[in-house]
CSV table of C-alpha atoms in Angstrom, one decimal:
chain,number,residue,atom,x,y,z
A,966,MET,CA,-9.4,1.9,7.0
A,967,ASN,CA,-7.4,3.0,4.1
A,968,ILE,CA,-8.5,4.2,0.6
A,969,ILE,CA,-6.4,2.8,-2.2
A,970,TYR,CA,-6.8,4.7,-5.5
A,971,VAL,CA,-6.7,3.2,-9.0
A,972,ALA,CA,-6.7,5.2,-12.3
A,973,ASN,CA,-6.1,4.5,-15.9
A,974,ASP,CA,-3.1,6.8,-15.8
A,975,GLY,CA,-1.8,5.2,-12.6
A,976,ASN,CA,1.3,3.1,-12.3
A,977,ASP,CA,1.6,-0.3,-10.6
A,978,VAL,CA,5.4,0.0,-10.3
A,979,THR,CA,5.9,3.6,-9.2
A,980,GLY,CA,2.5,4.3,-7.7
A,981,ASN,CA,1.7,3.9,-4.1
A,982,GLY,CA,-2.1,3.8,-4.2
A,983,SER,CA,-2.5,7.3,-3.0
A,984,GLN,CA,-4.8,9.8,-4.7
A,985,GLY,CA,-1.8,11.6,-6.1
A,986,SER,CA,0.0,8.4,-7.1
A,987,PRO,CA,-2.6,5.8,-7.9
A,988,PHE,CA,-2.1,2.2,-9.1
A,989,ALA,CA,-3.1,1.3,-12.7
A,990,THR,CA,-4.9,-1.9,-11.9
A,991,LEU,CA,-7.4,-3.3,-9.5
A,992,GLN,CA,-5.3,-6.4,-9.3
A,993,LYS,CA,-2.4,-4.5,-7.8
A,994,ALA,CA,-4.7,-2.7,-5.4
A,995,MET,CA,-6.1,-6.0,-4.2
A,996,THR,CA,-2.6,-7.4,-3.5
A,997,VAL,CA,-1.8,-4.5,-1.1
A,998,ALA,CA,-5.3,-4.1,0.4
A,999,ASP,CA,-5.8,-5.0,4.1
A,1000,CYS,CA,-9.0,-5.9,5.7
A,1001,ILE,CA,-11.6,-3.1,5.8
A,1002,ASP,CA,-9.8,-1.1,3.0
A,1003,THR,CA,-11.7,0.6,0.2
A,1004,ILE,CA,-10.3,0.5,-3.4
A,1005,LYS,CA,-11.6,3.5,-5.3
A,1006,LEU,CA,-11.6,3.3,-9.2
A,1007,SER,CA,-11.5,6.5,-11.1
A,1008,PRO,CA,-13.7,6.7,-14.3
A,1009,GLY,CA,-12.3,4.6,-17.1
A,1010,THR,CA,-12.1,1.1,-18.6
A,1011,TYR,CA,-10.0,-1.4,-16.7
A,1012,ILE,CA,-8.8,-4.7,-18.2
A,1013,GLU,CA,-9.0,-7.1,-15.3
A,1014,GLU,CA,-9.5,-10.9,-15.1
A,1015,ASP,CA,-9.4,-13.9,-12.9
A,1016,LEU,CA,-9.1,-11.9,-9.6
A,1017,ILE,CA,-9.6,-13.6,-6.3
A,1018,THR,CA,-10.3,-11.8,-3.0
A,1019,THR,CA,-7.3,-11.8,-0.7
A,1020,CYS,CA,-8.9,-10.7,2.6
A,1021,PRO,CA,-12.3,-10.0,4.1
A,1022,ASP,CA,-14.2,-6.7,4.4
A,1023,VAL,CA,-12.8,-5.0,1.3
A,1024,THR,CA,-14.9,-2.6,-0.8
A,1025,ILE,CA,-14.3,-2.0,-4.5
A,1026,MET,CA,-15.9,1.3,-5.4
A,1027,GLY,CA,-16.3,2.6,-9.0
A,1028,SER,CA,-17.2,6.1,-10.1
A,1029,GLY,CA,-20.6,5.1,-11.5
A,1030,MET,CA,-22.1,2.4,-13.8
A,1031,GLU,CA,-21.9,4.8,-16.7
A,1032,SER,CA,-18.2,5.7,-16.2
A,1033,THR,CA,-16.3,2.8,-14.6
A,1034,PHE,CA,-16.0,-0.4,-16.7
A,1035,ILE,CA,-14.3,-3.7,-15.9
A,1036,GLN,CA,-13.7,-6.1,-18.9
A,1037,PRO,CA,-11.3,-8.9,-19.9
A,1038,SER,CA,-8.4,-8.6,-22.3
A,1039,SER,CA,-9.8,-11.7,-24.2
A,1040,LEU,CA,-12.4,-14.5,-24.0
A,1041,GLY,CA,-11.8,-17.2,-21.5
A,1042,SER,CA,-11.8,-15.5,-18.1
A,1043,ARG,CA,-13.9,-14.6,-15.1
A,1044,PHE,CA,-13.8,-11.2,-13.3
A,1045,LEU,CA,-13.8,-12.1,-9.7
A,1046,LYS,CA,-14.0,-15.1,-7.3
A,1047,VAL,CA,-15.1,-14.1,-3.8
A,1048,GLN,CA,-13.5,-16.2,-1.0
A,1049,HIS,CA,-14.0,-14.0,2.0
A,1050,ASN,CA,-16.8,-12.4,4.1
A,1051,GLY,CA,-17.8,-8.8,3.8
A,1052,ILE,CA,-16.8,-8.1,0.2
A,1053,ALA,CA,-18.6,-5.1,-1.3
A,1054,ILE,CA,-18.7,-3.9,-4.9
A,1055,LYS,CA,-20.3,-0.6,-5.9
A,1056,GLU,CA,-21.0,1.7,-8.8
A,1057,LEU,CA,-19.4,0.1,-11.9
A,1058,THR,CA,-20.1,-2.1,-14.9
A,1059,ILE,CA,-18.8,-5.6,-15.3
A,1060,GLN,CA,-19.0,-6.5,-19.0
A,1061,ASN,CA,-17.9,-8.9,-21.8
A,1062,PHE,CA,-16.6,-11.8,-19.7
A,1063,SER,CA,-17.0,-15.2,-21.4
A,1064,ASP,CA,-15.7,-18.7,-20.2
A,1065,ASN,CA,-16.6,-22.3,-19.4
A,1066,VAL,CA,-17.0,-21.6,-15.6
A,1067,ASP,CA,-19.9,-20.8,-13.2
A,1068,GLY,CA,-20.3,-17.1,-12.7
A,1069,VAL,CA,-18.1,-15.5,-15.4
A,1070,GLY,CA,-18.9,-12.1,-13.9
A,1071,ILE,CA,-18.6,-13.0,-10.2
A,1072,ARG,CA,-18.6,-16.3,-8.4
A,1073,VAL,CA,-19.2,-16.3,-4.6
A,1074,ASP,CA,-17.2,-19.4,-3.7
A,1075,ASP,CA,-17.0,-18.8,0.1
A,1076,GLY,CA,-18.1,-15.8,2.2
A,1077,SER,CA,-20.5,-13.0,1.5
A,1078,LEU,CA,-20.9,-10.3,-1.2
A,1079,SER,CA,-22.8,-7.1,-1.3
A,1080,LEU,CA,-23.4,-5.5,-4.8
A,1081,ASN,CA,-24.8,-2.0,-5.2
A,1082,LYS,CA,-25.4,-0.2,-8.5
A,1083,ILE,CA,-23.6,-2.8,-10.6
A,1084,HIS,CA,-24.4,-3.3,-14.3
A,1085,PHE,CA,-23.7,-6.8,-15.5
A,1086,LYS,CA,-23.6,-6.6,-19.3
A,1087,ASN,CA,-22.9,-9.2,-22.0
A,1088,ASN,CA,-21.4,-11.9,-19.8
A,1089,THR,CA,-21.6,-15.4,-21.4
A,1090,ILE,CA,-21.2,-19.0,-20.2
A,1091,THR,CA,-19.9,-21.0,-23.2
A,1092,SER,CA,-20.5,-24.6,-21.8
A,1093,SER,CA,-23.6,-26.5,-20.9
A,1094,LEU,CA,-22.2,-27.6,-17.5
A,1095,TYR,CA,-22.1,-24.2,-15.8
A,1096,ASP,CA,-24.6,-21.7,-14.4
A,1097,GLY,CA,-25.1,-18.0,-13.7
A,1098,ALA,CA,-23.4,-15.9,-16.4
A,1099,ALA,CA,-23.4,-12.7,-14.3
A,1100,LEU,CA,-23.4,-14.1,-10.8
A,1101,HIS,CA,-23.1,-17.6,-9.2
A,1102,ILE,CA,-23.7,-18.0,-5.5
A,1103,ASP,CA,-22.4,-21.3,-4.1
A,1104,TYR,CA,-23.7,-23.4,-1.2
A,1105,TYR,CA,-23.3,-21.8,2.3
A,1106,THR,CA,-22.6,-18.3,0.8
A,1107,SER,CA,-24.6,-15.2,0.5
A,1108,ALA,CA,-25.1,-12.2,-1.7
A,1109,GLU,CA,-27.2,-9.0,-1.5
A,1110,VAL,CA,-27.9,-7.4,-4.8
A,1111,THR,CA,-29.3,-3.9,-4.7
A,1112,GLN,CA,-30.2,-1.5,-7.5
A,1113,CYS,CA,-28.2,-3.6,-10.1
A,1114,VAL,CA,-28.9,-4.0,-13.8
A,1115,PHE,CA,-28.5,-7.3,-15.7
A,1116,SER,CA,-28.6,-7.0,-19.5
A,1117,GLU,CA,-27.5,-9.2,-22.4
A,1118,ASN,CA,-26.1,-12.0,-20.3
A,1119,VAL,CA,-26.3,-15.5,-21.8
A,1120,SER,CA,-26.0,-19.0,-20.4
A,1121,TYR,CA,-25.3,-21.9,-22.8
A,1122,ASN,CA,-28.5,-23.1,-24.4
A,1123,SER,CA,-28.8,-26.6,-22.9
A,1124,SER,CA,-31.1,-28.3,-20.4
A,1125,SER,CA,-28.3,-28.6,-17.9
A,1126,SER,CA,-27.3,-24.9,-17.8
A,1127,GLU,CA,-29.4,-22.8,-15.5
A,1128,GLY,CA,-29.5,-19.0,-14.7
A,1129,SER,CA,-28.7,-16.7,-17.6
A,1130,CYS,CA,-28.0,-14.0,-15.1
A,1131,ILE,CA,-27.9,-15.4,-11.5
A,1132,TYR,CA,-27.7,-18.9,-10.2
A,1133,SER,CA,-27.9,-19.4,-6.4
A,1134,ASP,CA,-27.5,-22.4,-4.2
A,1135,GLY,CA,-26.8,-20.1,-1.3
A,1136,GLU,CA,-28.7,-17.1,0.2
A,1137,LEU,CA,-29.7,-14.4,-2.3
A,1138,ASN,CA,-31.3,-11.0,-1.4
A,1139,LEU,CA,-32.4,-9.3,-4.6
A,1140,ILE,CA,-33.6,-5.7,-4.1
A,1141,ASN,CA,-34.8,-3.2,-6.7
A,1142,SER,CA,-32.8,-4.6,-9.6
A,1143,LEU,CA,-33.6,-4.6,-13.4
A,1144,PHE,CA,-33.3,-7.5,-15.8
A,1145,TYR,CA,-33.6,-7.2,-19.6
A,1146,GLN,CA,-32.5,-9.0,-22.8
A,1147,ASN,CA,-30.9,-11.9,-21.0
A,1148,ASN,CA,-31.0,-15.4,-22.6
A,1149,GLY,CA,-30.6,-18.9,-21.5
A,1150,ASN,CA,-32.3,-22.3,-21.3
A,1151,ASN,CA,-34.1,-23.2,-18.1
A,1152,SER,CA,-33.6,-19.6,-16.9
A,1153,SER,CA,-35.2,-16.2,-16.8
């Protein structure tokens, strides 16, 4: 197992992902990560969007919900699509994503996901055909959500859109998490 470091003052061109020479983006770290690697994000705000997992058993570790933030550069994007088993995300905030897709925060498309101490804040689905603004768990997939906070997430106000925060067709384990000020039709 390797630890790959990412920091706001890092560099994707000259950095090598070490603690002394970190990358600047999670996207770069994900392209070099091997299975069972950990990507460690220093405190800061990271502009990341439309990422897709590239191998199983990777952990993305922030420095705390109050100090590590992931957000898009503009409207019309999702943070992460999970397509592998054993993906873990810990101790960060995913905020301000907005698009016409299921799970603008995270979509578990294939595989399994473990979330621990994640704050999903102000993520919005902008079309009536999609579900789960913060998290969408597809058929035959699974997610364990532990000590997470869901606030100000919004699904499109229509009778066909479900899950202002989470929509699951797969297996969901929800443990000690807090939900407040989320909004959506046919959802809670």
